[in-house]
PDB file of C-alpha atoms in Angstrom:
ATOM      1  CA  MET A  52     -72.159  91.415 -63.587  1.00  0.00           C
ATOM      2  CA  GLY A  53     -74.146  88.690 -61.943  1.00  0.00           C
ATOM      3  CA  ALA A  54     -72.445  86.025 -59.909  1.00  0.00           C
ATOM      4  CA  GLY A  55     -73.872  83.257 -62.048  1.00  0.00           C
ATOM      5  CA  HIS A  56     -73.008  79.649 -61.379  1.00  0.00           C
ATOM      6  CA  HIS A  57     -69.819  77.924 -60.296  1.00  0.00           C
ATOM      7  CA  HIS A  58     -67.320  77.051 -62.980  1.00  0.00           C
ATOM      8  CA  ARG A  59     -66.239  73.445 -63.467  1.00  0.00           C
ATOM      9  CA  LEU A  60     -62.687  74.202 -62.377  1.00  0.00           C
ATOM     10  CA  TYR A  61     -63.784  75.824 -59.127  1.00  0.00           C
ATOM     11  CA  LEU A  62     -63.843  73.582 -56.063  1.00  0.00           C
ATOM     12  CA  PRO A  63     -65.952  75.248 -53.339  1.00  0.00           C
ATOM     13  CA  GLY A  64     -64.333  75.286 -49.931  1.00  0.00           C
ATOM     14  CA  GLU A  65     -63.581  77.286 -46.807  1.00  0.00           C
ATOM     15  CA  SER A  66     -59.813  76.836 -46.629  1.00  0.00           C
ATOM     16  CA  VAL A  67     -57.354  79.628 -45.911  1.00  0.00           C
ATOM     17  CA  VAL A  68     -56.457  79.678 -49.607  1.00  0.00           C
ATOM     18  CA  HIS A  69     -60.103  80.033 -50.638  1.00  0.00           C
ATOM     19  CA  ARG A  70     -60.519  83.004 -48.306  1.00  0.00           C
ATOM     20  CA  LEU A  71     -57.588  84.975 -49.710  1.00  0.00           C
ATOM     21  CA  PRO A  72     -58.572  87.948 -51.894  1.00  0.00           C
ATOM     22  CA  PRO A  73     -58.204  87.075 -55.592  1.00  0.00           C
ATOM     23  CA  GLN A  74     -55.756  89.874 -56.346  1.00  0.00           C
ATOM     24  CA  CYS A  75     -53.359  88.403 -53.776  1.00  0.00           C
ATOM     25  CA  LYS A  76     -53.558  84.940 -55.337  1.00  0.00           C
ATOM     26  CA  LEU A  77     -53.170  86.304 -58.856  1.00  0.00           C
ATOM     27  CA  LEU A  78     -50.008  88.197 -57.984  1.00  0.00           C
ATOM     28  CA  ALA A  79     -48.630  85.229 -56.035  1.00  0.00           C
ATOM     29  CA  VAL A  80     -49.133  82.825 -58.952  1.00  0.00           C
ATOM     30  CA  PHE A  81     -47.624  85.301 -61.407  1.00  0.00           C
ATOM     31  CA  ALA A  82     -44.560  85.863 -59.208  1.00  0.00           C
ATOM     32  CA  PHE A  83     -44.165  82.102 -58.645  1.00  0.00           C
ATOM     33  CA  ALA A  84     -44.285  81.497 -62.398  1.00  0.00           C
ATOM     34  CA  LEU A  85     -41.574  84.108 -62.974  1.00  0.00           C
ATOM     35  CA  VAL A  86     -39.301  82.426 -60.430  1.00  0.00           C
ATOM     36  CA  VAL A  87     -39.884  79.000 -61.993  1.00  0.00           C
ATOM     37  CA  VAL A  88     -39.128  80.297 -65.498  1.00  0.00           C
ATOM     38  CA  ALA A  89     -35.926  81.980 -64.275  1.00  0.00           C
ATOM     39  CA  THR A  90     -34.617  78.783 -62.651  1.00  0.00           C
ATOM     40  CA  PRO A  91     -31.774  77.097 -64.585  1.00  0.00           C
ATOM     41  CA  ARG A  92     -32.951  73.851 -66.112  1.00  0.00           C
ATOM     42  CA  GLU A  93     -29.989  71.952 -64.634  1.00  0.00           C
ATOM     43  CA  ARG A  94     -31.210  72.511 -61.050  1.00  0.00           C
ATOM     44  CA  PHE A  95     -33.369  69.405 -60.728  1.00  0.00           C
ATOM     45  CA  TRP A  96     -33.649  69.730 -56.954  1.00  0.00           C
ATOM     46  CA  ALA A  97     -35.096  73.235 -57.271  1.00  0.00           C
ATOM     47  CA  PHE A  98     -37.966  72.005 -59.447  1.00  0.00           C
ATOM     48  CA  ALA A  99     -38.614  69.229 -56.947  1.00  0.00           C
ATOM     49  CA  ALA A 100     -38.750  71.841 -54.176  1.00  0.00           C
ATOM     50  CA  TYR A 101     -41.214  73.943 -56.195  1.00  0.00           C
ATOM     51  CA  ALA A 102     -43.418  70.870 -56.623  1.00  0.00           C
ATOM     52  CA  VAL A 103     -43.339  70.303 -52.862  1.00  0.00           C
ATOM     53  CA  LEU A 104     -44.389  73.924 -52.327  1.00  0.00           C
ATOM     54  CA  LEU A 105     -47.380  73.484 -54.647  1.00  0.00           C
ATOM     55  CA  GLY A 106     -48.220  70.252 -52.862  1.00  0.00           C
ATOM     56  CA  GLY A 107     -48.299  72.185 -49.604  1.00  0.00           C
ATOM     57  CA  VAL A 108     -50.655  74.739 -51.141  1.00  0.00           C
ATOM     58  CA  ALA A 109     -52.911  71.932 -52.385  1.00  0.00           C
ATOM     59  CA  VAL A 110     -53.027  70.420 -48.902  1.00  0.00           C
ATOM     60  CA  ALA A 111     -53.787  73.803 -47.320  1.00  0.00           C
ATOM     61  CA  ALA A 112     -56.530  74.390 -49.916  1.00  0.00           C
ATOM     62  CA  ARG A 113     -57.874  70.837 -49.481  1.00  0.00           C
ATOM     63  CA  VAL A 114     -57.638  70.181 -53.209  1.00  0.00           C
ATOM     64  CA  PRO A 115     -57.254  66.415 -53.828  1.00  0.00           C
ATOM     65  CA  ALA A 116     -54.276  65.235 -55.868  1.00  0.00           C
ATOM     66  CA  ALA A 117     -56.603  63.284 -58.173  1.00  0.00           C
ATOM     67  CA  TYR A 118     -58.493  66.501 -58.913  1.00  0.00           C
ATOM     68  CA  VAL A 119     -55.286  68.242 -59.989  1.00  0.00           C
ATOM     69  CA  LEU A 120     -54.052  65.286 -62.049  1.00  0.00           C
ATOM     70  CA  ARG A 121     -57.321  65.024 -63.971  1.00  0.00           C
ATOM     71  CA  ARG A 122     -57.133  68.662 -64.968  1.00  0.00           C
ATOM     72  CA  MET A 123     -53.514  68.403 -66.037  1.00  0.00           C
ATOM     73  CA  VAL A 124     -54.783  66.670 -69.182  1.00  0.00           C
ATOM     74  CA  ILE A 125     -54.743  70.139 -70.728  1.00  0.00           C
ATOM     75  CA  GLU A 126     -50.945  69.818 -70.771  1.00  0.00           C
ATOM     76  CA  VAL A 127     -50.962  66.789 -73.098  1.00  0.00           C
ATOM     77  CA  PRO A 128     -50.136  68.798 -76.292  1.00  0.00           C
ATOM     78  CA  PHE A 129     -47.062  70.267 -74.564  1.00  0.00           C
ATOM     79  CA  VAL A 130     -46.002  66.804 -73.412  1.00  0.00           C
ATOM     80  CA  LEU A 131     -46.278  65.423 -76.935  1.00  0.00           C
ATOM     81  CA  PHE A 132     -44.301  68.359 -78.284  1.00  0.00           C
ATOM     82  CA  ALA A 133     -41.627  67.896 -75.605  1.00  0.00           C
ATOM     83  CA  PHE A 134     -41.247  64.195 -76.440  1.00  0.00           C
ATOM     84  CA  LEU A 135     -40.831  65.084 -80.105  1.00  0.00           C
ATOM     85  CA  ILE A 136     -37.999  67.577 -79.554  1.00  0.00           C
ATOM     86  CA  PRO A 137     -35.255  65.009 -78.695  1.00  0.00           C
ATOM     87  CA  VAL A 138     -36.177  62.963 -81.756  1.00  0.00           C
ATOM     88  CA  VAL A 139     -35.889  65.783 -84.288  1.00  0.00           C
ATOM     89  CA  GLY A 140     -33.311  67.853 -82.415  1.00  0.00           C
ATOM     90  CA  LEU A 141     -29.775  68.435 -83.697  1.00  0.00           C
ATOM     91  CA  GLY A 142     -26.412  68.299 -81.998  1.00  0.00           C
ATOM     92  CA  GLU A 143     -24.856  65.589 -79.852  1.00  0.00           C
ATOM     93  CA  ARG A 144     -26.769  62.304 -79.790  1.00  0.00           C
ATOM     94  CA  THR A 145     -27.211  59.720 -77.060  1.00  0.00           C
ATOM     95  CA  GLU A 146     -28.877  56.315 -76.834  1.00  0.00           C
ATOM     96  CA  VAL A 147     -32.004  56.036 -74.650  1.00  0.00           C
ATOM     97  CA  LEU A 148     -33.912  52.732 -74.707  1.00  0.00           C
ATOM     98  CA  GLY A 149     -32.468  51.973 -78.109  1.00  0.00           C
ATOM     99  CA  LEU A 150     -33.399  55.373 -79.562  1.00  0.00           C
ATOM    100  CA  SER A 151     -30.892  57.938 -80.782  1.00  0.00           C
ATOM    101  CA  LEU A 152     -31.906  61.219 -79.147  1.00  0.00           C
ATOM    102  CA  SER A 153     -30.514  64.718 -79.229  1.00  0.00           C
ATOM    103  CA  VAL A 154     -28.850  65.787 -75.981  1.00  0.00           C
ATOM    104  CA  PRO A 155     -29.826  69.478 -76.409  1.00  0.00           C
ATOM    105  CA  GLY A 156     -33.315  68.230 -77.322  1.00  0.00           C
ATOM    106  CA  LEU A 157     -33.522  66.240 -74.096  1.00  0.00           C
ATOM    107  CA  TRP A 158     -32.573  69.310 -72.079  1.00  0.00           C
ATOM    108  CA  ALA A 159     -35.148  71.404 -73.958  1.00  0.00           C
ATOM    109  CA  ALA A 160     -37.846  68.758 -73.389  1.00  0.00           C
ATOM    110  CA  TRP A 161     -37.078  68.628 -69.667  1.00  0.00           C
ATOM    111  CA  ASN A 162     -37.122  72.424 -69.475  1.00  0.00           C
ATOM    112  CA  ILE A 163     -40.554  72.587 -71.115  1.00  0.00           C
ATOM    113  CA  LEU A 164     -42.069  69.744 -69.107  1.00  0.00           C
ATOM    114  CA  ALA A 165     -40.802  70.883 -65.717  1.00  0.00           C
ATOM    115  CA  LYS A 166     -41.673  74.553 -66.028  1.00  0.00           C
ATOM    116  CA  ALA A 167     -44.943  74.062 -67.893  1.00  0.00           C
ATOM    117  CA  SER A 168     -46.134  71.425 -65.413  1.00  0.00           C
ATOM    118  CA  LEU A 169     -45.433  73.645 -62.419  1.00  0.00           C
ATOM    119  CA  GLY A 170     -47.191  76.557 -64.099  1.00  0.00           C
ATOM    120  CA  VAL A 171     -50.202  74.426 -64.980  1.00  0.00           C
ATOM    121  CA  VAL A 172     -50.503  73.072 -61.423  1.00  0.00           C
ATOM    122  CA  ALA A 173     -50.271  76.586 -59.978  1.00  0.00           C
ATOM    123  CA  SER A 174     -53.001  77.747 -62.374  1.00  0.00           C
ATOM    124  CA  ILE A 175     -55.191  74.770 -61.505  1.00  0.00           C
ATOM    125  CA  LEU A 176     -54.877  75.533 -57.800  1.00  0.00           C
ATOM    126  CA  LEU A 177     -55.764  79.174 -58.481  1.00  0.00           C
ATOM    127  CA  ALA A 178     -58.852  78.169 -60.484  1.00  0.00           C
ATOM    128  CA  ALA A 179     -59.848  75.533 -57.920  1.00  0.00           C
ATOM    129  CA  THR A 180     -59.825  78.026 -55.058  1.00  0.00           C
ATOM    130  CA  THR A 181     -61.139  81.148 -56.808  1.00  0.00           C
ATOM    131  CA  GLU A 182     -64.349  81.655 -58.741  1.00  0.00           C
ATOM    132  CA  PRO A 183     -63.772  82.910 -62.300  1.00  0.00           C
ATOM    133  CA  ARG A 184     -65.700  86.098 -61.647  1.00  0.00           C
ATOM    134  CA  ALA A 185     -63.580  86.761 -58.554  1.00  0.00           C
ATOM    135  CA  ILE A 186     -60.403  86.267 -60.595  1.00  0.00           C
ATOM    136  CA  LEU A 187     -61.553  88.957 -63.016  1.00  0.00           C
ATOM    137  CA  LEU A 188     -62.475  91.278 -60.163  1.00  0.00           C
ATOM    138  CA  GLY A 189     -59.011  90.670 -58.727  1.00  0.00           C
ATOM    139  CA  ALA A 190     -57.465  91.524 -62.091  1.00  0.00           C
ATOM    140  CA  GLN A 191     -59.499  94.724 -62.092  1.00  0.00           C
ATOM    141  CA  ARG A 192     -58.229  95.463 -58.590  1.00  0.00           C
ATOM    142  CA  LEU A 193     -54.647  95.008 -59.815  1.00  0.00           C
ATOM    143  CA  ARG A 194     -55.292  97.741 -62.413  1.00  0.00           C
ATOM    144  CA  LEU A 195     -55.156  95.506 -65.458  1.00  0.00           C
ATOM    145  CA  PRO A 196     -56.497  97.223 -68.608  1.00  0.00           C
ATOM    146  CA  SER A 197     -60.181  97.837 -67.946  1.00  0.00           C
ATOM    147  CA  LEU A 198     -61.260  96.975 -71.487  1.00  0.00           C
ATOM    148  CA  LEU A 199     -59.611  93.546 -71.366  1.00  0.00           C
ATOM    149  CA  VAL A 200     -61.164  92.795 -67.996  1.00  0.00           C
ATOM    150  CA  GLN A 201     -64.614  93.796 -69.258  1.00  0.00           C
ATOM    151  CA  ILE A 202     -64.264  91.637 -72.378  1.00  0.00           C
ATOM    152  CA  ALA A 203     -63.270  88.680 -70.219  1.00  0.00           C
ATOM    153  CA  MET A 204     -66.205  89.316 -67.890  1.00  0.00           C
ATOM    154  CA  PHE A 205     -68.702  89.304 -70.740  1.00  0.00           C
ATOM    155  CA  MET A 206     -67.090  86.207 -72.243  1.00  0.00           C
ATOM    156  CA  LEU A 207     -67.456  84.434 -68.910  1.00  0.00           C
ATOM    157  CA  ARG A 208     -71.043  85.631 -68.499  1.00  0.00           C
ATOM    158  CA  TYR A 209     -72.262  84.661 -71.967  1.00  0.00           C
ATOM    159  CA  LEU A 210     -70.108  81.630 -72.792  1.00  0.00           C
ATOM    160  CA  ASP A 211     -72.695  79.213 -71.439  1.00  0.00           C
ATOM    161  CA  VAL A 212     -75.419  81.122 -73.278  1.00  0.00           C
ATOM    162  CA  ILE A 213     -73.602  80.607 -76.580  1.00  0.00           C
ATOM    163  CA  VAL A 214     -72.907  76.957 -75.796  1.00  0.00           C
ATOM    164  CA  GLU A 215     -76.596  76.409 -75.048  1.00  0.00           C
ATOM    165  CA  GLU A 216     -77.467  78.114 -78.342  1.00  0.00           C
ATOM    166  CA  MET A 217     -75.143  75.701 -80.133  1.00  0.00           C
ATOM    167  CA  ARG A 218     -76.815  72.780 -78.390  1.00  0.00           C
ATOM    168  CA  ARG A 219     -80.276  73.911 -79.483  1.00  0.00           C
ATOM    169  CA  MET A 220     -79.090  74.300 -83.064  1.00  0.00           C
ATOM    170  CA  ARG A 221     -77.608  70.809 -83.018  1.00  0.00           C
ATOM    171  CA  VAL A 222     -80.837  69.354 -81.624  1.00  0.00           C
ATOM    172  CA  ALA A 223     -82.788  71.198 -84.341  1.00  0.00           C
ATOM    173  CA  ARG A 224     -80.560  69.731 -87.059  1.00  0.00           C
ATOM    174  CA  GLU A 225     -80.766  66.213 -85.672  1.00  0.00           C
ATOM    175  CA  SER A 226     -84.559  66.430 -85.273  1.00  0.00           C
ATOM    176  CA  ARG A 227     -84.702  67.026 -89.030  1.00  0.00           C
ATOM    177  CA  GLY A 228     -82.634  63.923 -89.717  1.00  0.00           C
ATOM    178  CA  PHE A 229     -79.267  65.606 -90.232  1.00  0.00           C
ATOM    179  CA  GLU A 230     -76.112  63.848 -89.048  1.00  0.00           C
ATOM    180  CA  ALA A 231     -72.615  65.000 -90.001  1.00  0.00           C
ATOM    181  CA  ARG A 232     -70.803  61.978 -91.426  1.00  0.00           C
ATOM    182  CA  ASN A 233     -68.428  63.225 -94.111  1.00  0.00           C
ATOM    183  CA  LEU A 234     -67.065  66.316 -95.838  1.00  0.00           C
ATOM    184  CA  ARG A 235     -70.241  66.793 -97.861  1.00  0.00           C
ATOM    185  CA  HIS A 236     -71.949  67.989 -94.686  1.00  0.00           C
ATOM    186  CA  VAL A 237     -69.376  70.729 -94.021  1.00  0.00           C
ATOM    187  CA  PRO A 238     -71.500  73.449 -95.739  1.00  0.00           C
ATOM    188  CA  VAL A 239     -74.373  72.746 -93.335  1.00  0.00           C
ATOM    189  CA  ILE A 240     -72.067  73.060 -90.319  1.00  0.00           C
ATOM    190  CA  ALA A 241     -70.566  76.224 -91.822  1.00  0.00           C
ATOM    191  CA  ARG A 242     -74.012  77.803 -92.248  1.00  0.00           C
ATOM    192  CA  SER A 243     -74.841  76.890 -88.648  1.00  0.00           C
ATOM    193  CA  ALA A 244     -71.626  78.533 -87.484  1.00  0.00           C
ATOM    194  CA  GLY A 245     -72.489  81.648 -89.498  1.00  0.00           C
ATOM    195  CA  ALA A 246     -75.962  81.779 -88.000  1.00  0.00           C
ATOM    196  CA  LEU A 247     -74.498  81.381 -84.510  1.00  0.00           C
ATOM    197  CA  PHE A 248     -72.097  84.277 -85.164  1.00  0.00           C
ATOM    198  CA  ILE A 249     -74.934  86.538 -86.352  1.00  0.00           C
ATOM    199  CA  ARG A 250     -77.065  85.676 -83.312  1.00  0.00           C
ATOM    200  CA  SER A 251     -74.141  86.304 -80.958  1.00  0.00           C
ATOM    201  CA  TYR A 252     -73.356  89.628 -82.646  1.00  0.00           C
ATOM    202  CA  GLU A 253     -76.965  90.756 -82.414  1.00  0.00           C
ATOM    203  CA  ARG A 254     -77.117  89.698 -78.775  1.00  0.00           C
ATOM    204  CA  GLY A 255     -74.006  91.753 -78.096  1.00  0.00           C
ATOM    205  CA  GLU A 256     -75.598  94.783 -79.740  1.00  0.00           C
ATOM    206  CA  ARG A 257     -78.728  94.408 -77.616  1.00  0.00           C
ATOM    207  CA  VAL A 258     -76.705  94.025 -74.427  1.00  0.00           C
ATOM    208  CA  HIS A 259     -74.622  97.090 -75.284  1.00  0.00           C
ATOM    209  CA  LEU A 260     -77.726  99.221 -75.915  1.00  0.00           C
ATOM    210  CA  ALA A 261     -79.242  97.982 -72.664  1.00  0.00           C
ATOM    211  CA  MET A 262     -76.063  98.975 -70.815  1.00  0.00           C
ATOM    212  CA  LEU A 263     -76.027 102.428 -72.394  1.00  0.00           C
ATOM    213  CA  SER A 264     -79.642 102.955 -71.390  1.00  0.00           C
ATOM    214  CA  ARG A 265     -78.612 102.199 -67.810  1.00  0.00           C
ATOM    215  CA  GLY A 266     -75.805 104.742 -67.754  1.00  0.00           C
ATOM    216  CA  TYR A 267     -72.803 102.721 -68.923  1.00  0.00           C
ATOM    217  CA  SER A 268     -69.896 105.066 -69.731  1.00  0.00           C
ATOM    218  CA  GLY A 269     -67.015 102.671 -70.379  1.00  0.00           C
ATOM    219  CA  GLN A 270     -66.485 101.493 -66.808  1.00  0.00           C
ATOM    220  CA  LEU A 271     -68.393  98.751 -65.032  1.00  0.00           C
ATOM    221  CA  PRO A 272     -69.554  99.649 -61.529  1.00  0.00           C
ATOM    222  CA  VAL A 273     -67.686  97.982 -58.658  1.00  0.00           C
ATOM    223  CA  ILE A 274     -70.334  96.225 -56.623  1.00  0.00           C
ATOM    224  CA  GLN A 275     -68.005  94.218 -54.379  1.00  0.00           C
ATOM    225  CA  GLU A 276     -64.951  95.968 -52.951  1.00  0.00           C
ATOM    226  CA  LEU A 277     -62.112  93.460 -52.637  1.00  0.00           C
ATOM    227  CA  ARG A 278     -59.845  94.736 -49.893  1.00  0.00           C
ATOM    228  CA  ALA A 279     -56.695  92.873 -48.899  1.00  0.00           C
ATOM    229  CA  SER A 280     -54.944  93.297 -45.580  1.00  0.00           C
ATOM    230  CA  ALA A 281     -51.225  92.966 -44.918  1.00  0.00           C
ATOM    231  CA  THR A 282     -51.926  89.496 -43.518  1.00  0.00           C
ATOM    232  CA  HIS A 283     -53.608  88.477 -46.751  1.00  0.00           C
ATOM    233  CA  TRP A 284     -50.695  89.706 -48.827  1.00  0.00           C
ATOM    234  CA  GLY A 285     -48.159  88.071 -46.550  1.00  0.00           C
ATOM    235  CA  THR A 286     -49.954  84.717 -46.697  1.00  0.00           C
ATOM    236  CA  ALA A 287     -50.343  84.766 -50.463  1.00  0.00           C
ATOM    237  CA  LEU A 288     -46.818  85.961 -51.226  1.00  0.00           C
ATOM    238  CA  ALA A 289     -45.263  83.326 -48.976  1.00  0.00           C
ATOM    239  CA  LEU A 290     -45.300  80.916 -51.940  1.00  0.00           C
ATOM    240  CA  PRO A 291     -43.257  83.080 -54.351  1.00  0.00           C
ATOM    241  CA  ALA A 292     -41.066  84.288 -51.477  1.00  0.00           C
ATOM    242  CA  VAL A 293     -39.998  80.736 -50.568  1.00  0.00           C
ATOM    243  CA  ALA A 294     -39.616  79.918 -54.264  1.00  0.00           C
ATOM    244  CA  LEU A 295     -37.400  82.991 -54.650  1.00  0.00           C
ATOM    245  CA  ALA A 296     -35.252  81.818 -51.739  1.00  0.00           C
ATOM    246  CA  ILE A 297     -34.866  78.435 -53.433  1.00  0.00           C
ATOM    247  CA  TRP A 298     -33.994  80.178 -56.696  1.00  0.00           C
ATOM    248  CA  GLY A 299     -31.305  82.132 -54.897  1.00  0.00           C
ATOM    249  CA  LEU A 300     -29.640  78.873 -53.842  1.00  0.00           C
ATOM    250  CA  THR A 301     -29.406  77.749 -57.473  1.00  0.00           C
ATOM    251  CA  TRP A 302     -26.745  80.352 -58.259  1.00  0.00           C
TER     252      TRP A 302
END
């Protein structure tokens, strides 16, 4: 697969975090997430310590706080859901700013917000310091199912192609005076979506035949060998190791 262009989430840099092999960072983020999820929700100080750890990673990776905060917008649906839980929750009630809220709902909302936010920040830092293609190569190195990795690779490679195809179709519609304003225009949009699906399917068939003609047998060739030394693993796993030590103090 070609290297292609940089993804929007990737922040080019030469920090120690950027230089770590992707498989090391993937395993570190996964292990950190497991520790966060296993932490009792009543241990407020532990979540604060995890946030400090991620802040240290952001500083080491030279990822600005504003950059992380802007990309945390993806968490908004979870935040809205968390705020709704205390309102509709059952059980003991308490007054907060004049509102009657469920105590178990408040605990559930805090649990979701704290753990989801830490997971989102860790994922943002991973994406900011690792190119998408490198992440997939790291997943391949970690022996994730080959078929899933290949599907993700092709999705990454051709996503922009499909988006550009959609843009051209929209320009073609607008150049003919079409503008979607109400439900009566849904059939036109539906036909465009159908045409886009057919074009994408046919493109996939052509790509598959081209791969077979070049000797594809179910496995993509490994062009770049991603080797990780003991130092790399030790540096990457320092984050979940410290988090695990903090988790141990919560019991």
